[in-house]
């Protein structure tokens, strides 16, 4: 059974940085799609960044230039470096993956079958 394990959340002041990690367990090959989503209280879950196994990256406009996705294939781990954090970045951050091929890309939460438990990011002003 595939599992995703997130870590790295925490509390920082505005302008600070955090790095989230997502390790994939229980599968012999990489997902077709992986990414990070976030959900703030009272809001819908939204995509932050998605990567396909072909290397195509898509960032939400709200994080472009501040967040950077990277991966360590040897460790089956995805990282999200978050710089210049803002109070509006406060949310529960979730790692997601999907092993089904698709035409085009995936962006909506409903298009991802496997989820981590989430890690809280809190940015104070």
The first five atom37 places (N, CA, C, CB, O) and aatype in JSON, in Angstrom:
{
  "aatype": [20, 20, 20, 20, 20, 20, 20, 20, 20, 20, 20, 20, 20, 20, 20, 20, 20, 20, 20, 20, 20, 20, 20, 20, 20, 20, 20, 20, 20, 20, 20, 20, 20, 20, 20, 20, 20, 20, 20, 20, 20, 20, 20, 20, 20, 20, 20, 20, 20, 20, 20, 20, 20, 20, 20, 20, 20, 20, 20, 20, 20, 20, 20, 20, 20, 20, 20, 20, 20, 20, 20, 20, 20, 20, 20, 20, 20, 20, 20, 20, 20, 20, 20, 20, 20, 20, 20, 20, 20, 20, 20, 20, 20, 20, 20, 20, 20, 20, 20, 20, 20, 20, 20, 20, 20, 20, 20, 20, 20, 20, 20, 20, 20, 20, 20, 20, 20, 20, 20, 20, 20, 20, 20, 20, 20],
  "atom_mask": [
    [1, 1, 1, 1, 1],
    [1, 1, 1, 1, 1],
    [1, 1, 1, 1, 1],
    [1, 1, 1, 1, 1],
    [1, 1, 1, 1, 1],
    [1, 1, 1, 1, 1],
    [1, 1, 1, 1, 1],
    [1, 1, 1, 1, 1],
    [1, 1, 1, 1, 1],
    [1, 1, 1, 1, 1],
    [1, 1, 1, 1, 1],
    [1, 1, 1, 1, 1],
    [1, 1, 1, 1, 1],
    [1, 1, 1, 1, 1],
    [1, 1, 1, 1, 1],
    [1, 1, 1, 1, 1],
    [1, 1, 1, 1, 1],
    [1, 1, 1, 1, 1],
    [1, 1, 1, 1, 1],
    [1, 1, 1, 1, 1],
    [1, 1, 1, 1, 1],
    [1, 1, 1, 1, 1],
    [1, 1, 1, 1, 1],
    [1, 1, 1, 1, 1],
    [1, 1, 1, 1, 1],
    [1, 1, 1, 1, 1],
    [1, 1, 1, 1, 1],
    [1, 1, 1, 1, 1],
    [1, 1, 1, 1, 1],
    [1, 1, 1, 1, 1],
    [1, 1, 1, 1, 1],
    [1, 1, 1, 1, 1],
    [1, 1, 1, 1, 1],
    [1, 1, 1, 1, 1],
    [1, 1, 1, 1, 1],
    [1, 1, 1, 1, 1],
    [1, 1, 1, 1, 1],
    [1, 1, 1, 1, 1],
    [1, 1, 1, 1, 1],
    [1, 1, 1, 1, 1],
    [1, 1, 1, 1, 1],
    [1, 1, 1, 1, 1],
    [1, 1, 1, 1, 1],
    [1, 1, 1, 1, 1],
    [1, 1, 1, 1, 1],
    [1, 1, 1, 1, 1],
    [1, 1, 1, 1, 1],
    [1, 1, 1, 1, 1],
    [1, 1, 1, 1, 1],
    [1, 1, 1, 1, 1],
    [1, 1, 1, 1, 1],
    [1, 1, 1, 1, 1],
    [1, 1, 1, 1, 1],
    [1, 1, 1, 1, 1],
    [1, 1, 1, 1, 1],
    [1, 1, 1, 1, 1],
    [1, 1, 1, 1, 1],
    [1, 1, 1, 1, 1],
    [1, 1, 1, 1, 1],
    [1, 1, 1, 1, 1],
    [1, 1, 1, 1, 1],
    [1, 1, 1, 1, 1],
    [1, 1, 1, 1, 1],
    [1, 1, 1, 1, 1],
    [1, 1, 1, 1, 1],
    [1, 1, 1, 1, 1],
    [1, 1, 1, 1, 1],
    [1, 1, 1, 1, 1],
    [1, 1, 1, 1, 1],
    [1, 1, 1, 1, 1],
    [1, 1, 1, 1, 1],
    [1, 1, 1, 1, 1],
    [1, 1, 1, 1, 1],
    [1, 1, 1, 1, 1],
    [1, 1, 1, 1, 1],
    [1, 1, 1, 1, 1],
    [1, 1, 1, 1, 1],
    [1, 1, 1, 1, 1],
    [1, 1, 1, 1, 1],
    [1, 1, 1, 1, 1],
    [1, 1, 1, 1, 1],
    [1, 1, 1, 1, 1],
    [1, 1, 1, 1, 1],
    [1, 1, 1, 1, 1],
    [1, 1, 1, 1, 1],
    [1, 1, 1, 1, 1],
    [1, 1, 1, 1, 1],
    [1, 1, 1, 1, 1],
    [1, 1, 1, 1, 1],
    [1, 1, 1, 1, 1],
    [1, 1, 1, 1, 1],
    [1, 1, 1, 1, 1],
    [1, 1, 1, 1, 1],
    [1, 1, 1, 1, 1],
    [1, 1, 1, 1, 1],
    [1, 1, 1, 1, 1],
    [1, 1, 1, 1, 1],
    [1, 1, 1, 1, 1],
    [1, 1, 1, 1, 1],
    [1, 1, 1, 1, 1],
    [1, 1, 1, 1, 1],
    [1, 1, 1, 1, 1],
    [1, 1, 1, 1, 1],
    [1, 1, 1, 1, 1],
    [1, 1, 1, 1, 1],
    [1, 1, 1, 1, 1],
    [1, 1, 1, 1, 1],
    [1, 1, 1, 1, 1],
    [1, 1, 1, 1, 1],
    [1, 1, 1, 1, 1],
    [1, 1, 1, 1, 1],
    [1, 1, 1, 1, 1],
    [1, 1, 1, 1, 1],
    [1, 1, 1, 1, 1],
    [1, 1, 1, 1, 1],
    [1, 1, 1, 1, 1],
    [1, 1, 1, 1, 1],
    [1, 1, 1, 1, 1],
    [1, 1, 1, 1, 1],
    [1, 1, 1, 1, 1],
    [1, 1, 1, 1, 1],
    [1, 1, 1, 1, 1],
    [1, 1, 1, 1, 1],
    [1, 1, 1, 1, 1],
    [1, 1, 1, 1, 1]
  ],
  "atom_positions": [
    [[0.84, -1.18, 0.0], [0.0, 0.0, 0.0], [0.89, 1.24, 0.0], [-0.96, 0.0, 1.22], [1.8, 1.37, 0.81]],
    [[0.6, 2.15, -0.92], [1.4, 3.36, -1.04], [1.05, 4.32, 0.09], [1.18, 4.03, -2.41], [-0.12, 4.52, 0.41]],
    [[2.07, 4.9, 0.68], [1.86, 5.9, 1.72], [2.75, 7.1, 1.46], [2.14, 5.31, 3.12], [3.86, 6.97, 0.94]],
    [[2.24, 8.26, 1.85], [3.01, 9.5, 1.75], [3.21, 10.03, 3.16], [2.29, 10.56, 0.85], [2.27, 10.1, 3.95]],
    [[4.45, 10.4, 3.48], [4.76, 10.9, 4.81], [5.35, 12.29, 4.7], [5.73, 9.95, 5.55], [6.44, 12.47, 4.17]],
    [[4.61, 13.28, 5.21], [5.06, 14.67, 5.15], [5.77, 15.05, 6.45], [3.88, 15.61, 4.89], [5.52, 14.47, 7.51]],
    [[6.64, 16.03, 6.34], [7.29, 16.6, 7.51], [7.77, 17.99, 7.16], [8.47, 15.71, 8.0], [7.82, 18.37, 5.98]],
    [[8.12, 18.76, 8.19], [8.74, 20.05, 7.95], [7.89, 21.26, 8.21], [9.18, 20.1, 6.59], [8.37, 22.39, 8.09]],
    [[6.64, 21.07, 8.58], [5.81, 22.23, 8.88], [6.24, 22.9, 10.16], [4.35, 21.82, 8.97], [7.11, 22.4, 10.88]],
    [[5.64, 24.04, 10.45], [5.97, 24.75, 11.67], [5.42, 26.16, 11.64], [7.46, 24.78, 11.88], [4.59, 26.52, 10.8]],
    [[5.91, 26.96, 12.58], [5.48, 28.34, 12.7], [6.65, 29.26, 12.44], [4.87, 28.61, 14.08], [7.73, 29.08, 12.99]],
    [[6.43, 30.25, 11.59], [7.46, 31.22, 11.28], [6.84, 32.59, 11.17], [8.2, 30.85, 9.97], [5.62, 32.73, 11.05]],
    [[7.69, 33.6, 11.23], [7.22, 34.96, 11.0], [7.21, 35.26, 9.52], [8.08, 35.97, 11.76], [7.91, 34.61, 8.74]],
    [[6.43, 36.24, 9.14], [6.38, 36.66, 7.74], [7.79, 36.98, 7.24], [5.44, 37.89, 7.57], [8.58, 37.62, 7.94]],
    [[8.07, 36.52, 6.03], [9.38, 36.7, 5.46], [10.31, 35.54, 5.69], [9.99, 37.92, 6.01], [11.38, 35.46, 5.09]],
    [[9.91, 34.63, 6.56], [10.74, 33.48, 6.88], [10.6, 32.37, 5.86], [10.39, 32.97, 8.23], [9.92, 32.51, 4.85]],
    [[11.27, 31.25, 6.15], [11.3, 30.12, 5.23], [11.03, 28.81, 5.97], [12.66, 30.05, 4.51], [11.29, 28.68, 7.16]],
    [[10.5, 27.88, 5.23], [10.32, 26.51, 5.7], [10.55, 25.58, 4.52], [8.9, 26.3, 6.33], [10.37, 25.96, 3.36]],
    [[10.94, 24.34, 4.83], [11.04, 23.33, 3.79], [10.22, 22.12, 4.22], [12.52, 22.94, 3.54], [10.43, 21.54, 5.29]],
    [[9.29, 21.75, 3.35], [8.46, 20.57, 3.57], [9.04, 19.39, 2.8], [7.0, 20.84, 3.15], [9.62, 19.55, 1.72]],
    [[8.88, 18.21, 3.37], [9.32, 16.98, 2.71], [8.16, 16.02, 2.59], [10.49, 16.33, 3.49], [7.26, 15.99, 3.44]],
    [[8.17, 15.23, 1.53], [7.16, 14.2, 1.33], [7.85, 12.95, 0.82], [6.05, 14.68, 0.33], [8.37, 12.92, -0.3]],
    [[7.85, 11.92, 1.64], [8.47, 10.66, 1.25], [7.4, 9.68, 0.79], [9.28, 10.06, 2.42], [6.33, 9.58, 1.39]],
    [[7.69, 8.95, -0.28], [6.76, 7.96, -0.84], [7.22, 6.57, -0.44], [6.67, 8.09, -2.4], [8.37, 6.19, -0.65]],
    [[6.31, 5.82, 0.15], [6.62, 4.46, 0.58], [5.66, 3.48, -0.09], [6.53, 4.33, 2.11], [4.5, 3.8, -0.34]],
    [[6.18, 2.29, -0.38], [5.29, 1.21, -0.77], [5.03, 1.07, -2.25], [4.03, 1.36, -0.1], [4.1, 0.38, -2.66]],
    [[5.86, 1.74, -3.08], [5.66, 1.57, -4.52], [7.01, 1.47, -5.19], [4.83, 2.74, -5.11], [7.97, 2.12, -4.78]],
    [[7.08, 0.66, -6.23], [8.37, 0.38, -6.85], [8.74, 1.38, -7.93], [8.37, -0.99, -7.43], [9.89, 1.4, -8.37]],
    [[7.81, 2.21, -8.37], [8.15, 3.23, -9.35], [7.5, 4.54, -8.99], [7.73, 2.8, -10.76], [6.58, 4.6, -8.17]],
    [[8.0, 5.6, -9.61], [7.55, 6.93, -9.25], [6.13, 7.19, -9.72], [8.49, 7.98, -9.82], [5.7, 6.63, -10.73]],
    [[5.4, 8.02, -9.0], [4.05, 8.39, -9.46], [4.1, 9.16, -10.77], [3.34, 9.23, -8.38], [5.12, 9.76, -11.1]],
    [[3.01, 9.13, -11.52], [2.93, 9.97, -12.7], [2.81, 11.44, -12.32], [1.73, 9.56, -13.57], [3.31, 12.32, -13.02]],
    [[2.16, 11.7, -11.22], [1.98, 13.07, -10.76], [2.18, 13.12, -9.24], [0.57, 13.6, -11.15], [1.74, 12.23, -8.5]],
    [[2.84, 14.17, -8.82], [2.95, 14.46, -7.4], [2.81, 15.94, -7.2], [4.28, 13.94, -6.8], [3.03, 16.73, -8.12]],
    [[2.46, 16.31, -6.0], [2.34, 17.73, -5.77], [2.01, 18.07, -4.34], [1.32, 18.31, -6.66], [1.85, 17.2, -3.49]],
    [[1.92, 19.35, -4.1], [1.53, 19.89, -2.79], [0.25, 20.69, -2.95], [2.66, 20.76, -2.19], [0.08, 21.47, -3.89]],
    [[-0.63, 20.47, -2.01], [-1.86, 21.23, -1.9], [-1.88, 21.88, -0.52], [-3.12, 20.33, -2.13], [-1.11, 21.52, 0.37]],
    [[-2.77, 22.84, -0.36], [-2.95, 23.43, 0.95], [-4.41, 23.78, 1.17], [-2.06, 24.68, 1.11], [-5.17, 24.02, 0.23]],
    [[-4.77, 23.79, 2.44], [-6.14, 24.12, 2.79], [-6.14, 24.96, 4.05], [-7.0, 22.84, 2.98], [-5.72, 24.52, 5.12]],
    [[-6.62, 26.19, 3.9], [-6.76, 27.09, 5.04], [-8.14, 26.9, 5.64], [-6.53, 28.57, 4.61], [-9.05, 26.43, 4.96]],
    [[-8.32, 27.24, 6.91], [-9.63, 27.09, 7.54], [-10.71, 27.82, 6.77], [-9.59, 27.6, 8.98], [-10.57, 29.0, 6.43]],
    [[-11.78, 27.12, 6.5], [-12.91, 27.73, 5.81], [-12.74, 27.86, 4.31], [-13.16, 29.05, 6.38], [-13.62, 28.41, 3.63]],
    [[-11.65, 27.37, 3.79], [-11.39, 27.48, 2.35], [-11.25, 26.1, 1.73], [-10.13, 28.3, 2.08], [-11.02, 25.11, 2.42]],
    [[-11.39, 26.06, 0.42], [-11.23, 24.81, -0.3], [-9.74, 24.47, -0.44], [-11.9, 24.88, -1.69], [-8.87, 25.34, -0.43]],
    [[-9.49, 23.18, -0.58], [-8.13, 22.74, -0.83], [-7.7, 23.2, -2.21], [-8.0, 21.2, -0.69], [-8.46, 23.09, -3.17]],
    [[-6.48, 23.71, -2.3], [-6.0, 24.24, -3.57], [-4.6, 23.73, -3.88], [-6.01, 25.77, -3.56], [-3.82, 23.44, -2.97]],
    [[-4.31, 23.62, -5.15], [-2.98, 23.17, -5.57], [-1.97, 24.29, -5.36], [-2.99, 22.72, -7.04], [-2.24, 25.46, -5.61]],
    [[-0.8, 23.9, -4.91], [0.31, 24.82, -4.76], [1.32, 24.6, -5.89], [1.0, 24.64, -3.37], [1.74, 25.54, -6.56]],
    [[1.69, 23.35, -6.1], [2.63, 23.0, -7.17], [2.42, 21.54, -7.52], [4.11, 23.28, -6.76], [2.22, 20.7, -6.65]],
    [[2.48, 21.25, -8.82], [2.32, 19.88, -9.32], [3.5, 19.57, -10.25], [0.96, 19.7, -10.07], [3.94, 20.43, -11.02]],
    [[4.0, 18.35, -10.16], [5.04, 17.9, -11.08], [4.62, 16.58, -11.69], [6.41, 17.77, -10.36], [4.1, 15.7, -11.0]],
    [[4.84, 16.45, -13.0], [4.56, 15.18, -13.66], [5.85, 14.38, -13.73], [3.97, 15.41, -15.08], [6.93, 14.92, -13.5]],
    [[5.74, 13.09, -14.05], [6.95, 12.28, -14.11], [7.81, 12.63, -15.31], [6.59, 10.81, -14.15], [8.95, 12.17, -15.42]],
    [[7.27, 13.47, -16.22], [8.07, 14.0, -17.31], [8.81, 15.27, -16.92], [7.2, 14.27, -18.5], [9.57, 15.82, -17.71]],
    [[8.59, 15.72, -15.7], [9.29, 16.89, -15.21], [8.56, 18.2, -15.39], [10.59, 16.98, -15.87], [9.09, 19.26, -15.05]],
    [[7.34, 18.16, -15.92], [6.59, 19.4, -16.1], [6.12, 19.92, -14.74], [5.38, 19.18, -17.04], [5.51, 19.2, -13.95]],
    [[6.43, 21.18, -14.5], [6.09, 21.82, -13.24], [5.02, 22.88, -13.45], [7.34, 22.45, -12.61], [5.04, 23.63, -14.42]],
    [[4.09, 22.92, -12.52], [3.07, 23.96, -12.53], [2.95, 24.52, -11.12], [1.7, 23.43, -13.05], [2.72, 23.77, -10.18]],
    [[3.1, 25.83, -10.98], [2.97, 26.51, -9.69], [1.7, 27.35, -9.7], [4.21, 27.4, -9.4], [1.29, 27.88, -10.73]],
    [[1.09, 27.47, -8.55], [0.01, 28.43, -8.39], [0.6, 29.84, -8.49], [-0.72, 28.23, -7.03], [1.73, 30.08, -8.07]],
    [[-0.17, 30.75, -9.05], [0.33, 32.12, -9.23], [0.73, 32.74, -7.89], [-0.74, 32.99, -9.9], [1.68, 33.53, -7.83]],
    [[0.02, 32.38, -6.85], [0.25, 33.0, -5.55], [1.61, 32.63, -4.93], [-0.85, 32.61, -4.6], [2.06, 33.29, -4.0]],
    [[2.26, 31.59, -5.44], [3.52, 31.16, -4.85], [4.7, 31.25, -5.82], [3.4, 29.75, -4.35], [5.84, 31.0, -5.44]],
    [[4.44, 31.61, -7.05], [5.51, 31.7, -8.04], [6.58, 32.68, -7.57], [4.96, 32.13, -9.4], [6.28, 33.78, -7.11]],
    [[7.82, 32.25, -7.71], [8.93, 33.09, -7.3], [9.29, 32.97, -5.84], [8.62, 34.5, -7.61], [10.34, 33.45, -5.41]],
    [[8.42, 32.34, -5.06], [8.69, 32.18, -3.62], [8.87, 30.71, -3.21], [7.55, 32.79, -2.81], [9.67, 30.4, -2.34]],
    [[8.13, 29.83, -3.85], [8.18, 28.4, -3.52], [8.91, 27.66, -4.64], [6.75, 27.82, -3.32], [8.78, 28.0, -5.82]],
    [[9.68, 26.66, -4.25], [10.42, 25.86, -5.22], [10.28, 24.38, -4.89], [11.9, 26.26, -5.25], [10.52, 23.96, -3.76]],
    [[9.89, 23.61, -5.88], [9.76, 22.17, -5.73], [11.02, 21.49, -6.21], [8.53, 21.64, -6.51], [11.59, 21.87, -7.23]],
    [[11.46, 20.5, -5.47], [12.58, 19.69, -5.92], [12.32, 18.25, -5.51], [13.94, 20.21, -5.34], [11.45, 17.97, -4.68]],
    [[13.08, 17.34, -6.11], [12.86, 15.93, -5.8], [14.17, 15.19, -5.73], [11.95, 15.29, -6.84], [15.14, 15.52, -6.42]],
    [[14.2, 14.2, -4.89], [15.33, 13.29, -4.77], [14.81, 11.91, -5.13], [15.98, 13.32, -3.32], [14.22, 11.22, -4.29]],
    [[15.01, 11.51, -6.37], [14.45, 10.25, -6.83], [15.05, 9.04, -6.1], [14.66, 10.11, -8.32], [14.38, 8.02, -5.92]],
    [[16.3, 9.16, -5.71], [16.94, 8.05, -5.0], [16.26, 7.8, -3.66], [18.44, 8.34, -4.78], [16.22, 6.67, -3.17]],
    [[15.72, 8.87, -3.06], [15.06, 8.74, -1.77], [13.54, 8.74, -1.9], [15.49, 9.86, -0.85], [12.82, 8.69, -0.9]],
    [[13.05, 8.8, -3.15], [11.6, 8.89, -3.36], [10.98, 9.99, -2.51], [10.92, 7.55, -3.06], [9.96, 9.79, -1.85]],
    [[11.63, 11.13, -2.52], [11.19, 12.22, -1.67], [11.03, 13.49, -2.48], [12.17, 12.44, -0.53], [11.84, 13.81, -3.35]],
    [[9.96, 14.21, -2.17], [9.66, 15.49, -2.8], [9.83, 16.57, -1.74], [8.2, 15.51, -3.4], [9.46, 16.4, -0.58]],
    [[10.42, 17.69, -2.15], [10.63, 18.79, -1.22], [9.94, 20.06, -1.73], [12.14, 19.05, -1.03], [9.84, 20.29, -2.93]],
    [[9.47, 20.86, -0.8], [8.91, 22.17, -1.14], [9.61, 23.21, -0.29], [7.35, 22.21, -0.92], [9.39, 23.3, 0.92]],
    [[10.47, 23.99, -0.94], [11.14, 25.09, -0.26], [10.27, 26.32, -0.35], [12.53, 25.35, -0.87], [9.92, 26.77, -1.44]],
    [[9.91, 26.86, 0.8], [9.01, 28.0, 0.84], [9.75, 29.18, 1.44], [7.71, 27.67, 1.65], [10.13, 29.17, 2.62]],
    [[9.95, 30.19, 0.62], [10.65, 31.41, 1.06], [9.68, 32.59, 1.04], [11.88, 31.7, 0.16], [8.61, 32.53, 0.45]],
    [[10.1, 33.66, 1.7], [9.3, 34.89, 1.75], [7.85, 34.58, 2.12], [9.34, 35.61, 0.39], [6.92, 35.05, 1.47]],
    [[7.68, 33.8, 3.15], [6.34, 33.37, 3.55], [5.49, 34.54, 4.01], [6.42, 32.32, 4.65], [5.98, 35.49, 4.61]],
    [[4.21, 34.43, 3.71], [3.24, 35.47, 4.04], [2.17, 34.87, 4.96], [2.6, 36.07, 2.76], [1.96, 33.66, 4.95]],
    [[1.5, 35.71, 5.73], [0.42, 35.18, 6.58], [-0.63, 34.41, 5.78], [-0.25, 36.32, 7.34], [-1.22, 33.45, 6.28]],
    [[-0.87, 34.82, 4.56], [-1.87, 34.13, 3.74], [-1.4, 32.75, 3.27], [-2.21, 34.97, 2.54], [-2.18, 32.01, 2.67]],
    [[-0.15, 32.4, 3.54], [0.32, 31.04, 3.25], [-0.05, 30.07, 4.37], [1.83, 31.05, 3.03], [0.14, 28.86, 4.24]],
    [[-0.57, 30.6, 5.46], [-0.97, 29.74, 6.58], [-2.04, 28.75, 6.15], [-1.48, 30.59, 7.75], [-3.09, 29.13, 5.64]],
    [[-1.76, 27.47, 6.37], [-2.68, 26.42, 5.94], [-2.12, 25.06, 6.37], [-2.91, 26.46, 4.4], [-0.98, 24.95, 6.81]],
    [[-2.95, 24.06, 6.22], [-2.47, 22.69, 6.3], [-1.98, 22.32, 4.9], [-3.59, 21.68, 6.82], [-2.7, 22.5, 3.92]],
    [[-0.76, 21.83, 4.82], [-0.18, 21.47, 3.54], [-0.19, 19.95, 3.39], [1.25, 22.03, 3.41], [0.22, 19.21, 4.28]],
    [[-0.66, 19.51, 2.23], [-0.79, 18.08, 1.96], [0.04, 17.69, 0.73], [-2.27, 17.71, 1.76], [0.05, 18.4, -0.27]],
    [[0.71, 16.57, 0.84], [1.36, 15.97, -0.3], [0.38, 15.01, -0.96], [2.68, 15.24, 0.12], [-0.39, 14.33, -0.27]],
    [[0.39, 14.97, -2.28], [-0.51, 14.09, -3.0], [0.22, 13.42, -4.16], [-1.73, 14.86, -3.51], [1.2, 13.95, -4.68]],
    [[-0.27, 12.26, -4.54], [0.34, 11.53, -5.66], [-0.73, 10.77, -6.42], [1.44, 10.56, -5.15], [-1.79, 10.45, -5.88]],
    [[-0.42, 10.48, -7.67], [-1.31, 9.65, -8.46], [-0.48, 8.83, -9.43], [-2.37, 10.51, -9.2], [0.4, 9.36, -10.12]],
    [[-0.78, 7.54, -9.49], [-0.01, 6.62, -10.32], [-0.7, 6.3, -11.63], [0.26, 5.36, -9.58], [-0.26, 5.41, -12.36]],
    [[-1.76, 6.99, -11.94], [-2.49, 6.75, -13.18], [-2.04, 7.73, -14.25], [-4.02, 6.85, -12.95], [-2.01, 8.94, -14.0]],
    [[-1.68, 7.26, -15.42], [-1.32, 8.19, -16.49], [-2.54, 8.95, -16.97], [-0.67, 7.45, -17.67], [-3.66, 8.46, -16.87]],
    [[-2.3, 10.14, -17.47], [-3.41, 10.96, -17.96], [-2.92, 11.83, -19.1], [-4.01, 11.82, -16.84], [-1.73, 12.15, -19.21]],
    [[-3.85, 12.21, -19.94], [-3.53, 13.18, -20.99], [-3.57, 14.56, -20.36], [-4.53, 13.07, -22.21], [-4.52, 14.92, -19.68]],
    [[-2.52, 15.33, -20.61], [-2.46, 16.64, -19.99], [-1.9, 16.56, -18.59], [-3.83, 17.28, -19.97], [-1.03, 15.73, -18.31]],
    [[-2.39, 17.41, -17.73], [-1.86, 17.42, -16.38], [-3.0, 17.25, -15.39], [-1.1, 18.71, -16.11], [-4.17, 17.24, -15.75]],
    [[-2.61, 17.13, -14.15], [-3.58, 17.08, -13.07], [-3.38, 18.31, -12.21], [-3.43, 15.77, -12.22], [-2.25, 18.74, -11.99]],
    [[-4.47, 18.89, -11.74], [-4.38, 20.1, -10.92], [-5.39, 20.11, -9.78], [-4.58, 21.31, -11.79], [-5.14, 20.7, -8.73]],
    [[-6.52, 19.47, -10.0], [-7.58, 19.5, -8.99], [-7.34, 18.43, -7.93], [-8.95, 19.3, -9.65], [-6.81, 17.36, -8.24]],
    [[-7.72, 18.7, -6.69], [-7.57, 17.69, -5.63], [-8.26, 16.37, -5.97], [-8.12, 18.22, -4.31], [-7.78, 15.3, -5.6]],
    [[-9.38, 16.45, -6.67], [-10.14, 15.24, -7.0], [-9.41, 14.35, -7.98], [-11.49, 15.62, -7.57], [-9.79, 13.2, -8.18]],
    [[-8.36, 14.87, -8.6], [-7.6, 14.1, -9.59], [-6.43, 13.33, -8.97], [-7.08, 15.02, -10.67], [-5.68, 12.66, -9.68]],
    [[-6.29, 13.44, -7.66], [-5.2, 12.75, -6.97], [-5.78, 11.71, -6.02], [-4.29, 13.75, -6.2], [-6.68, 12.01, -5.23]],
    [[-5.26, 10.49, -6.11], [-5.84, 9.39, -5.36], [-5.18, 9.15, -4.0], [-5.76, 8.14, -6.18], [-5.8, 8.57, -3.11]],
    [[-3.94, 9.57, -3.84], [-3.2, 9.24, -2.64], [-2.77, 10.52, -1.93], [-1.97, 8.35, -2.97], [-2.25, 11.44, -2.56]],
    [[-2.99, 10.56, -0.62], [-2.74, 11.77, 0.15], [-1.96, 11.45, 1.42], [-4.06, 12.46, 0.51], [-2.09, 10.38, 2.01]],
    [[-1.14, 12.41, 1.81], [-0.49, 12.34, 3.1], [-1.41, 12.87, 4.19], [0.83, 13.11, 3.09], [-2.54, 13.29, 3.92]],
    [[-0.92, 12.85, 5.41], [-1.75, 13.26, 6.54], [-1.77, 14.76, 6.74], [-1.27, 12.59, 7.79], [-2.6, 15.28, 7.48]],
    [[-0.86, 15.46, 6.09], [-0.82, 16.91, 6.19], [0.16, 17.4, 7.24], [-2.18, 17.44, 6.51], [0.44, 16.72, 8.22]],
    [[0.68, 18.59, 7.0], [1.57, 19.24, 7.96], [1.2, 20.72, 8.02], [3.08, 19.04, 7.57], [1.0, 21.36, 6.99]],
    [[1.11, 21.25, 9.23], [0.62, 22.61, 9.42], [1.73, 23.62, 9.21], [0.02, 22.78, 10.81], [2.85, 23.46, 9.72]],
    [[1.41, 24.67, 8.46], [2.3, 25.81, 8.28], [1.57, 27.04, 8.78], [2.74, 25.97, 6.77], [0.48, 27.35, 8.32]],
    [[2.18, 27.75, 9.71], [1.59, 28.95, 10.27], [2.57, 30.1, 10.14], [1.19, 28.74, 11.75], [3.7, 30.03, 10.61]],
    [[2.11, 31.17, 9.49], [2.96, 32.34, 9.27], [2.33, 33.52, 10.0], [3.13, 32.64, 7.75], [1.19, 33.89, 9.72]],
    [[3.06, 34.09, 10.91], [2.55, 35.22, 11.68], [3.09, 36.53, 11.13], [2.93, 35.08, 13.17], [4.19, 36.58, 10.57]],
    [[2.3, 37.56, 11.29], [2.7, 38.87, 10.75], [3.52, 39.65, 11.76], [1.46, 39.69, 10.35], [3.94, 40.77, 11.48]]
  ]
}
